[in-house]
Coordinates of C-alpha atoms in Angstrom, one line a residue:
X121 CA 2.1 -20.0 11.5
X122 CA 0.7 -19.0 7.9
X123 CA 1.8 -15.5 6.7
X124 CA -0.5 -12.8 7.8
X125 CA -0.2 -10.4 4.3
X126 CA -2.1 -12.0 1.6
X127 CA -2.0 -10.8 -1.9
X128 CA -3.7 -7.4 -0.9
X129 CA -3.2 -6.8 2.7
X130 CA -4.3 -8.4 5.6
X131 CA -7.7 -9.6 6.0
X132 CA -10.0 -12.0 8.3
X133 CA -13.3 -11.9 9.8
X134 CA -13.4 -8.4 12.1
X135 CA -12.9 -8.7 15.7
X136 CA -12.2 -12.8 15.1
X137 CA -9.5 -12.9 13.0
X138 CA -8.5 -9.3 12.7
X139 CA -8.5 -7.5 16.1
X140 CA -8.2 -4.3 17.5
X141 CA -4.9 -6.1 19.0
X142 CA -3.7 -6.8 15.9
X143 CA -4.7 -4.1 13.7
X144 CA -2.3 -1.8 16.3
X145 CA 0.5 -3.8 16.5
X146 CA 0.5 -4.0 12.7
X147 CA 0.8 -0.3 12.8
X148 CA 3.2 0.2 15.1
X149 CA 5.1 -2.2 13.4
X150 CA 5.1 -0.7 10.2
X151 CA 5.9 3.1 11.7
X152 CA 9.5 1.2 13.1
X153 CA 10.0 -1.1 10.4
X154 CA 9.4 2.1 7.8
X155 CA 11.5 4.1 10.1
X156 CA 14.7 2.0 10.2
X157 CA 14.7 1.4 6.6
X158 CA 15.1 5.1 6.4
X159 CA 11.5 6.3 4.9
X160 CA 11.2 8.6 8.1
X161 CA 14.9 10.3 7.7
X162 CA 15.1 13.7 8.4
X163 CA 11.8 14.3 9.2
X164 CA 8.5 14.5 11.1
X165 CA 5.8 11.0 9.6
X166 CA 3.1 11.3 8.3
X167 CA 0.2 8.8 7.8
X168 CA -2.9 9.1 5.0
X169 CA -5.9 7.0 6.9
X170 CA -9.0 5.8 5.3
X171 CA -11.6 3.2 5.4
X172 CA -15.0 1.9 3.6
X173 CA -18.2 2.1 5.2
X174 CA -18.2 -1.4 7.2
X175 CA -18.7 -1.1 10.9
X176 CA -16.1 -3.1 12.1
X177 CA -14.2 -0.2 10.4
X178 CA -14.6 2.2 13.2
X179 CA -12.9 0.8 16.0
X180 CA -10.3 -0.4 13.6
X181 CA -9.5 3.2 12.2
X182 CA -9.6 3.7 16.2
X183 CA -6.6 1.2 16.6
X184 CA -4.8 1.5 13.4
X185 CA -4.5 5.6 14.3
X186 CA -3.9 4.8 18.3
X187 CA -1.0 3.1 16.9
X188 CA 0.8 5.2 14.7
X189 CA 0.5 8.2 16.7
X190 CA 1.9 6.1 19.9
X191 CA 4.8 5.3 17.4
X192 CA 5.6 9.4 16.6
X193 CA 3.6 9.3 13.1
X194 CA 1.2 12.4 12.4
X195 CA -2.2 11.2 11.1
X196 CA -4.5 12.5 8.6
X197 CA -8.2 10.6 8.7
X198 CA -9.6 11.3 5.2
X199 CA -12.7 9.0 6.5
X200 CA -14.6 6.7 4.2
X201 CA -13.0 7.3 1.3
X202 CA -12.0 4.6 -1.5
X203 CA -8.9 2.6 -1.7
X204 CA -7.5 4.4 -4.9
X205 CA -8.4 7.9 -3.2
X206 CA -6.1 6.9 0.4
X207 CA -3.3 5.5 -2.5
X208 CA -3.7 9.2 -4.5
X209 CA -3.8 11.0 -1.6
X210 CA -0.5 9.4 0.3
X211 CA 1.0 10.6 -2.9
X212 CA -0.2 13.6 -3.5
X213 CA 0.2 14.9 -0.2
X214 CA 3.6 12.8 0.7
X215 CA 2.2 11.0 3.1
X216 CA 5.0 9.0 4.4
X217 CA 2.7 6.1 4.6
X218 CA -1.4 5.4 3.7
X219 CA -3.2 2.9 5.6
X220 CA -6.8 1.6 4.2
X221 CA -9.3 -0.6 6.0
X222 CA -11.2 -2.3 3.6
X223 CA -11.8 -5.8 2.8
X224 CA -12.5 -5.2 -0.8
X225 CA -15.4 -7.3 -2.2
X226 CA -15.6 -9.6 0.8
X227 CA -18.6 -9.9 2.8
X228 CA -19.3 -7.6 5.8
X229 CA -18.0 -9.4 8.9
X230 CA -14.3 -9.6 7.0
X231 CA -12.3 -6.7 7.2
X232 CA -8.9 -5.9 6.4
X233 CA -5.5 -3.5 6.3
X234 CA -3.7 -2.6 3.4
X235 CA -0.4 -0.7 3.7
X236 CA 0.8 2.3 1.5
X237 CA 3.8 3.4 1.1
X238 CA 5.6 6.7 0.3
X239 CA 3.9 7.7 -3.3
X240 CA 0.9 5.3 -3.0
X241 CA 2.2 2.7 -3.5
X242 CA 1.6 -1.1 -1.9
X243 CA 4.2 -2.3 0.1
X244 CA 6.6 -4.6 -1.6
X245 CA 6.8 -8.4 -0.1
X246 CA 10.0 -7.8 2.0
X247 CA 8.6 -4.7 3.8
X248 CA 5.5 -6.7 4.5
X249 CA 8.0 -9.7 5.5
X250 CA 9.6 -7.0 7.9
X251 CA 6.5 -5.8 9.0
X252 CA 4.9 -8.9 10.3
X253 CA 8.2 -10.2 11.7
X254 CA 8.4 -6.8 13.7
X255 CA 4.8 -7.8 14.8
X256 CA 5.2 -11.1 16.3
X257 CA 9.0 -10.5 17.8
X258 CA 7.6 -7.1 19.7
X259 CA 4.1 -7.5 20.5
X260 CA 3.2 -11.0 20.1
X261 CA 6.3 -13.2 21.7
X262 CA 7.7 -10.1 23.2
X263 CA 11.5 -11.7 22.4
X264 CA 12.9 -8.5 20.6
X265 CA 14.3 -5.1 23.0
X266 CA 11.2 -2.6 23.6
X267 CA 10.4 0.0 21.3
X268 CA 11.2 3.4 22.2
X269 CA 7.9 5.1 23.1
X270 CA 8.1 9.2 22.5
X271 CA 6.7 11.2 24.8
X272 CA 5.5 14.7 25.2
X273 CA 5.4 16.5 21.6
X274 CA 6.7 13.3 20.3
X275 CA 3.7 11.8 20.0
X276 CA 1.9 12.2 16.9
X277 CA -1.3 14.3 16.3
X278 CA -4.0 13.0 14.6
X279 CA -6.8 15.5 12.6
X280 CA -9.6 14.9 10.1
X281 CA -8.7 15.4 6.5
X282 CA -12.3 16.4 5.0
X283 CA -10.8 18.0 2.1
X284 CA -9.7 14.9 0.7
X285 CA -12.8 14.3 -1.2
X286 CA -12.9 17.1 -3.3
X287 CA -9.1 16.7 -3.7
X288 CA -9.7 13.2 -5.0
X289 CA -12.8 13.9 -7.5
X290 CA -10.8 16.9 -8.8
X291 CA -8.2 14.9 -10.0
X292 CA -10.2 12.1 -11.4
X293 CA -12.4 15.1 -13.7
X294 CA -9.2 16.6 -14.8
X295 CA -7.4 13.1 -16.3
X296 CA -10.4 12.6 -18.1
X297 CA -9.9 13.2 -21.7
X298 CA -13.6 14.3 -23.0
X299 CA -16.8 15.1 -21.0
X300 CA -19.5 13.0 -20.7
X301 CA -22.7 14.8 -21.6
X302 CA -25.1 12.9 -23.1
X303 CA -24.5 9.6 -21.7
X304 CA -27.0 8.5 -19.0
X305 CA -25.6 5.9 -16.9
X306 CA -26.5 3.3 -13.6
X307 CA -23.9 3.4 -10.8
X308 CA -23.7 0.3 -8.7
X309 CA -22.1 1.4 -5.2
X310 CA -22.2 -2.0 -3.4
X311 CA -23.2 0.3 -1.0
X312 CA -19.5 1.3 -0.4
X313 CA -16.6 3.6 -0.2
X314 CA -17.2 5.0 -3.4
X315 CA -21.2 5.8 -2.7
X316 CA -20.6 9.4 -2.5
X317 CA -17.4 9.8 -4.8
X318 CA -18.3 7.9 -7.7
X319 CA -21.9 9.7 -8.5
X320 CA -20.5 13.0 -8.0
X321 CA -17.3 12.5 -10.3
X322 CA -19.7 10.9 -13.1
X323 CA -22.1 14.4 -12.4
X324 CA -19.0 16.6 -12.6
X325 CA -18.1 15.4 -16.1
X326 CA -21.8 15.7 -17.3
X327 CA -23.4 12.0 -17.5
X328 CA -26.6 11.7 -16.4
X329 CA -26.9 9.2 -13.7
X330 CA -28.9 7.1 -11.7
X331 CA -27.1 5.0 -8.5
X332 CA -28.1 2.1 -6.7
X333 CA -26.4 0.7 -4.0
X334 CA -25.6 3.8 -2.8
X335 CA -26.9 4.2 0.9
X336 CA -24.0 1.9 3.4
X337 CA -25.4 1.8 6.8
X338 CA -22.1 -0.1 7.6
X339 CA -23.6 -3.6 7.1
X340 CA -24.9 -3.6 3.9
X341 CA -21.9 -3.5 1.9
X342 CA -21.3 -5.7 -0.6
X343 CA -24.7 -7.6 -0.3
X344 CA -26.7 -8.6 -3.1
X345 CA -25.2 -5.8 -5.2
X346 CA -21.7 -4.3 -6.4
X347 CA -19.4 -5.8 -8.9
X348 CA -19.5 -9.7 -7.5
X349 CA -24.0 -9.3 -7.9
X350 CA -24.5 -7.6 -11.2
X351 CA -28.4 -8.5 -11.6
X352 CA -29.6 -5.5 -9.9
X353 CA -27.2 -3.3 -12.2
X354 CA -28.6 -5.3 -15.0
X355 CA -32.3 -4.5 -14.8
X356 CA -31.4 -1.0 -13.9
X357 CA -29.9 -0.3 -17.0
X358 CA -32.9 -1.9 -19.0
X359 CA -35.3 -0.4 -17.0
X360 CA -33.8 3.5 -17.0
X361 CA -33.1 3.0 -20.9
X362 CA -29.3 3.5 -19.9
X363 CA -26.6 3.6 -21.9
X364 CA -24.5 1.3 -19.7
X365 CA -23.5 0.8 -15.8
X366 CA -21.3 0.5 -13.8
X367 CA -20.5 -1.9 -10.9
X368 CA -17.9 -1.4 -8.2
X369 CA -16.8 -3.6 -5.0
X370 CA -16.3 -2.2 -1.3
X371 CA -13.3 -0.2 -1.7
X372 CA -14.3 0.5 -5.5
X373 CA -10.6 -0.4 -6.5
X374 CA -12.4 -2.9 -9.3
X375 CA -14.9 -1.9 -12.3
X376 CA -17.0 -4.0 -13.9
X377 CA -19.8 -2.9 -16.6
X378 CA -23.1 -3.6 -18.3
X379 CA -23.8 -3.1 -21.9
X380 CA -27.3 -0.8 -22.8
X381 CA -29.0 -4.7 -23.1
X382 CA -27.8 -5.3 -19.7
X383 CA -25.0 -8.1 -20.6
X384 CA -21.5 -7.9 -18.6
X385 CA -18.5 -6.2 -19.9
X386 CA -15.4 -7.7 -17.8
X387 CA -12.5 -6.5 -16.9
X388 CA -10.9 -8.1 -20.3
X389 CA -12.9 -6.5 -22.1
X390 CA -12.4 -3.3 -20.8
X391 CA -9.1 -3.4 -20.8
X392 CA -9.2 -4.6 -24.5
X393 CA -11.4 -0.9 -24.7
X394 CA -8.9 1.1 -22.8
X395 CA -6.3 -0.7 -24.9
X396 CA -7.3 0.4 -28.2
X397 CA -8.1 3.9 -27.1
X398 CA -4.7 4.2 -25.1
X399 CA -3.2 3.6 -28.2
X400 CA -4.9 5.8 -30.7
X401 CA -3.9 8.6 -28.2
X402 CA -0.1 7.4 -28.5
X403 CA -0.4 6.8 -24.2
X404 CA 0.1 2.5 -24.2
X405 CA 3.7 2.2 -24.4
X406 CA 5.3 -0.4 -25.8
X407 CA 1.7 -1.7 -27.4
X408 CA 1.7 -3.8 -24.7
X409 CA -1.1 -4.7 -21.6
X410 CA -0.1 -6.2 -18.5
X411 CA -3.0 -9.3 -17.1
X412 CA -2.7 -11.9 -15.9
X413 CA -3.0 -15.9 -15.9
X414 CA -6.4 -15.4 -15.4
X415 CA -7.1 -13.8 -18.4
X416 CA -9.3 -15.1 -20.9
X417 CA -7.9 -16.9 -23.7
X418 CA -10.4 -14.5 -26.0
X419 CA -8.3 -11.6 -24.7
X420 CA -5.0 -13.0 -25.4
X421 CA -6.4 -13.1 -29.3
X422 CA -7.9 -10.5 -29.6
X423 CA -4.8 -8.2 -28.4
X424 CA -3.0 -10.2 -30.7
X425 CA -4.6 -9.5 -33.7
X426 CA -4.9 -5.7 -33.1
X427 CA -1.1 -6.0 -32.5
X428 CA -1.0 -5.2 -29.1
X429 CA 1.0 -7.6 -27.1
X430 CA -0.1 -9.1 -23.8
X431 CA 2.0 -9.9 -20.5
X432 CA 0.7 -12.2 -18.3
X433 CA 1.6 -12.6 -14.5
X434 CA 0.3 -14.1 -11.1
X435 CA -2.9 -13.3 -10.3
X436 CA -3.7 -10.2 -8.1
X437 CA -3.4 -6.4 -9.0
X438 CA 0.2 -6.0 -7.3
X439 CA 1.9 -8.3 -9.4
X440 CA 0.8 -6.5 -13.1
X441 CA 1.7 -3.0 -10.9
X442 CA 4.9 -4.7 -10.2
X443 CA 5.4 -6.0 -13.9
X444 CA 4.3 -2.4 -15.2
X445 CA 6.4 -0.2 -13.2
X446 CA 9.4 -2.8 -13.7
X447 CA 9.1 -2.3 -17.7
X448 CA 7.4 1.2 -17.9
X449 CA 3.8 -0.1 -19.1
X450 CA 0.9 2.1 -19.0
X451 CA -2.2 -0.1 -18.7
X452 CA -3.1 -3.7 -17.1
X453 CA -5.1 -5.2 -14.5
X454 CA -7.2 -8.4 -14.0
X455 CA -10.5 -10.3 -15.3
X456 CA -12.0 -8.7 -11.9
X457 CA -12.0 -5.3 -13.0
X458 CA -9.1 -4.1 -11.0
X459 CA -7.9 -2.1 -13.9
X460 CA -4.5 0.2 -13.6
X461 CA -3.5 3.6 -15.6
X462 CA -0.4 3.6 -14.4
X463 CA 0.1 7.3 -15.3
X464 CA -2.9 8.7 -13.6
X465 CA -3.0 6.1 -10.7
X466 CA -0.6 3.6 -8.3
X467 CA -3.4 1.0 -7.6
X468 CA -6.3 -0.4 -9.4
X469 CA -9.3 2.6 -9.3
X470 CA -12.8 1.5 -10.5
X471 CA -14.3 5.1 -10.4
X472 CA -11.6 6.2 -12.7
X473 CA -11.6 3.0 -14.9
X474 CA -15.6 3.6 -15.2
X475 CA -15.0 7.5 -16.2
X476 CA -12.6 6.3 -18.8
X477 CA -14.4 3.8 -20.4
X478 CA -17.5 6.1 -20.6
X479 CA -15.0 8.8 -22.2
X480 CA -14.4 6.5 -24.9
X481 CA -18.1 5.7 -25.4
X482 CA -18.5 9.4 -25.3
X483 CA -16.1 10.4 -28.0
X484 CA -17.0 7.6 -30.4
X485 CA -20.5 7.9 -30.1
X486 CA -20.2 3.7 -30.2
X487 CA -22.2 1.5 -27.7
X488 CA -20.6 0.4 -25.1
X489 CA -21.4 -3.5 -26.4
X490 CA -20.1 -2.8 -30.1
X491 CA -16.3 -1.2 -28.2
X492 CA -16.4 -4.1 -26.1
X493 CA -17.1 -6.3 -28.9
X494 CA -13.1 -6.2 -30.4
X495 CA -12.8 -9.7 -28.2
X496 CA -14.5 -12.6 -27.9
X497 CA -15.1 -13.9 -24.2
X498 CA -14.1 -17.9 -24.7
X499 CA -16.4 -19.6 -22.0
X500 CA -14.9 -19.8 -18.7
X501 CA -15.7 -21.9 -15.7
X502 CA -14.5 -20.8 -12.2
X503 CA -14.9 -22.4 -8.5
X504 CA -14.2 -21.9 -5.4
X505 CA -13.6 -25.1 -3.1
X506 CA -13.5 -24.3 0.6
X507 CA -12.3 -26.2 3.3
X508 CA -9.4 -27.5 1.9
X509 CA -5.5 -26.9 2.5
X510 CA -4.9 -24.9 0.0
X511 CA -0.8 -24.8 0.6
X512 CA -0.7 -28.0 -0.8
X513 CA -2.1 -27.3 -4.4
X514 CA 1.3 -27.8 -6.0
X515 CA 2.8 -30.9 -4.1
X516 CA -0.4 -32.7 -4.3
X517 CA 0.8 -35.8 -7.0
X518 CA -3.1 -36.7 -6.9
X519 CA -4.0 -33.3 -7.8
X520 CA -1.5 -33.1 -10.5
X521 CA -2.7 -36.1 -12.2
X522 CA -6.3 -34.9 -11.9
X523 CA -5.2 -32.0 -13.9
X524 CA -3.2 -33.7 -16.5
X525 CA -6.2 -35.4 -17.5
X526 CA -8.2 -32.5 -17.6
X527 CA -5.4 -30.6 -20.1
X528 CA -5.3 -34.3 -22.3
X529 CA -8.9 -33.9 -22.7
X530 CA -9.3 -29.7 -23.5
X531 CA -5.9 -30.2 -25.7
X532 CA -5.4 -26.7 -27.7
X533 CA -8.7 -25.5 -27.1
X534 CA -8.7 -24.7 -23.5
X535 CA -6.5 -24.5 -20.7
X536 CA -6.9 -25.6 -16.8
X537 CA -5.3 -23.5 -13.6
X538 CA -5.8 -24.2 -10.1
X539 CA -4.8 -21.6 -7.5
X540 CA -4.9 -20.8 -4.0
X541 CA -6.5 -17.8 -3.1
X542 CA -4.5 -14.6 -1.8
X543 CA -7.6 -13.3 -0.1
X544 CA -9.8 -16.2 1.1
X545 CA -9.6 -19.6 2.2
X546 CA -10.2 -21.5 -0.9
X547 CA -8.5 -23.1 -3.9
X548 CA -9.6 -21.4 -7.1
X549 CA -10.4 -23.8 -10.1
X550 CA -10.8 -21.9 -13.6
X551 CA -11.3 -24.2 -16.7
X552 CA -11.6 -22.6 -20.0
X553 CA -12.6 -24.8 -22.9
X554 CA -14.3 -24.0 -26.4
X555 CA -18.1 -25.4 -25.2
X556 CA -19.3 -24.0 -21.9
X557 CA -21.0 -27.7 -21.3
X558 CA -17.2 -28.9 -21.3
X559 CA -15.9 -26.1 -19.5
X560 CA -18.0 -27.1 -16.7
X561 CA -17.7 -30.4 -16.9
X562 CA -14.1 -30.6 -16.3
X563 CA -14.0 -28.0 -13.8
X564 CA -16.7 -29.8 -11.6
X565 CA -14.5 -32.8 -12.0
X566 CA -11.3 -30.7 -10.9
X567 CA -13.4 -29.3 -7.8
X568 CA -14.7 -33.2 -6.7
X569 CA -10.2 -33.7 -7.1
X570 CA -9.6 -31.1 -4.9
X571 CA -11.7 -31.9 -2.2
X572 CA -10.7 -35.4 -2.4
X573 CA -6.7 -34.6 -2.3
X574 CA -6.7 -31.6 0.3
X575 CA -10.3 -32.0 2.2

């Protein structure tokens, strides 16, 4: 049986893959797994819930909170909220654990769960590990001794936590290091969790601005718009005469942008922004950025040259938290636009990555395309092949060979990586070369390999 936690959480189509069933045994799980490693000692749990705006989201919530109460945990429902603001929150109010239902920039019918813990942040592997061993020993083959159930005042309570908004917005104004007046900017929404949050922390600090995607009905989210559809945000930001936009996904943990003549700014290149300014305030230690393998090979140079130094990991936001809070780094994140300030954040938050990157437009009175202009993107092909086993993407010898022909031909000027992907069934081919025509040559040739060695 595959491992239910992917590389952020567990996720599947609602009420198919990820059940009501499910969604409260994980939760139960977690409240006795959390407990006997000692995060409950001494006192009375507590649990941050939140969600986006997707439907399936409502009778999740309703199992996710059914089971931590049953288990003795207290529950606070900050509502649709997103994932950065159920991370601050579990901190700030120390929340013994945070749960979010979100499935990020997936399509509507997927859902998913991300854990919390104490402080905000993700669950490390072996808790998950415990967790989803707990799962399937108590509620699934039923071959481990009963839970104790409390009773009476035991149980936990659950109440709405509406102040959690303001809580959150308050504390993304006050890291901010300038205001924004003057700056007129489009806010994409993806008609998500940060609809409401995201316009009003952008008003608070005095942009002007104009959203779209901003009105989730619960089925709308993610579609046609957000940061994985950028061509609405685009022609916004031509159309209003904007200075820039910005472009969130479901749970608005990612940010990407768009320049006043409406080309992309990626998550490189604002973290090549964020970079430069971090440093001129004296707040990147160790002149160093955390990405990851992912990251474009124009990055890599152009930290180089401004003498920053880049660390590369695995691909997903946990692994460059892990990497930054093993060595004490301030900044990192991903090509996606999941972008982390450590000291202002636990998890990758695209509202406050957006606020930040208009700050520094803000102060230095530069366009957003000339700041983003310190690197040079190096063309970069990326596909998804579905329908393929994607757990055999490094014992393939067919698939190897495939690729050491592709690196022969690239040599020094590109490089080839082939992944599986944490969060959806496919294998991830990204081929970066010198000459887009090349770049997509060889990675059409890797995608026709993969099909043929794991279709």
């Amino acid at each position: 049986m595959g491992r239910l936690f992917g590389t952020d959480g567990v996720r599947g189509v609602a009420n198919a893959d990820l059940t009501a069933e499910l969604a409260l045994g994980l939760s139960v799980a977690a409240a006795h797994v959390l407990a006997e490693v000692g995060t409950f000692e001494g006192h009375r749990p507590t649990a941050v819930v939140g969600r986006d705006p997707r439907a399936s989201g409502e009778f999740l919530e309703a199992a996710v909170v059914a089971g931590l109460a049953s288990a003795g945990v207290d529950v606070l429902r900050v509502g649709v909220l997103p994932t950065p603001a159920v991370a601050y929150l579990t901190g700030v109010l120390g929340a013994d654990l945070g749960v979010m239902l979100s499935a990020s920039h997936n399509a509507m019918p997927d859902n998913g769960i991300k854990f919390f813990a104490r402080g905000g942040h993700k669950l490390a592997d072996e808790l998950e590990d415990r967790i989803e061993a707990a799962y399937y020993e108590n509620t699934v083959h039923r071959t481990g001794a009963p839970w104790e159930r409390p009773t009476g005042a035991g149980v936990g309570r659950v109440r709405s936590y509406d102040e959690g908004f303001d809580q959150y917005v308050a504390h993304l104004i006050a890291v901010l290091p300038n205001r924004l007046d003057g700056l007129k900017v489009v806010l994409d929404e993806a008609h998500g969790a940060a609809a409401r949050v995201s316009p009003e922390a952008f008003t608070r600090a005095g942009a002007e601005v104009i959203t779209i995607g901003a009105e989730p009905d619960g089925l709308n989210i993610n579609d046609g718009c957000g940061s994985t559809h950028l061509d609405q945000l685009k022609a916004a930001v031509v159309e209003h005469g904007a200075d820039f936009g910005i472009a969130h996904d479901g749970d608005a943990d990612r940010c990407l942008a768009v320049d006043g003549a409406g080309e992309e700014v990626d998550g490189d290149q604002i973290l090549a922004v964020l970079a430069l300014a971090m440093r001129e305030a004296g707040t990147l230690r160790g002149d160093a950025v955390v990405g990851t393998v992912m990251s474009n090979l124009g990055f890599k140079l152009a930290m180089e040259r401004e003498g920053i130094h880049l660390v590369e990991t695995a691909v997903g936001d946990r692994y460059v938290l892990e990497s930054m809070k093993e060595h004490g780094y301030a900044l990192g994140g991903e090509q996606s636009g999941h972008v982390i300030v450590l000291d202002h954040a636990t998890t990758g938050d695209g509202t406050l990555t957006g606020l930040l990157l208009a700050a520094r437009v803000a102060a230095t009175g530069r366009g957003l395309a000339d700041l983003a202009g310190v690197m040079r993107r190096l063309p970069q092909v990326l596909i998804n092949v579905p329908d393929v086993d994607k757990s055999r993407v490094k014992t393939s010898a067919e698939l190897a060979s495939a690729v050491a022909e592709a690196e022969r031909e690239l040599g020094s000027t590109g490089r080839v990586l082939l992944r599986p992907s944490g969060t959806e069934p496919v294998v991830r081919v990204m081929v970066e070369a010198a000459d887009i025509d090349q770049a997509r040559s060889v990675a059409s040739r890797l995608a026709d390999a993969v099909k043929s060695a794991l279709g």
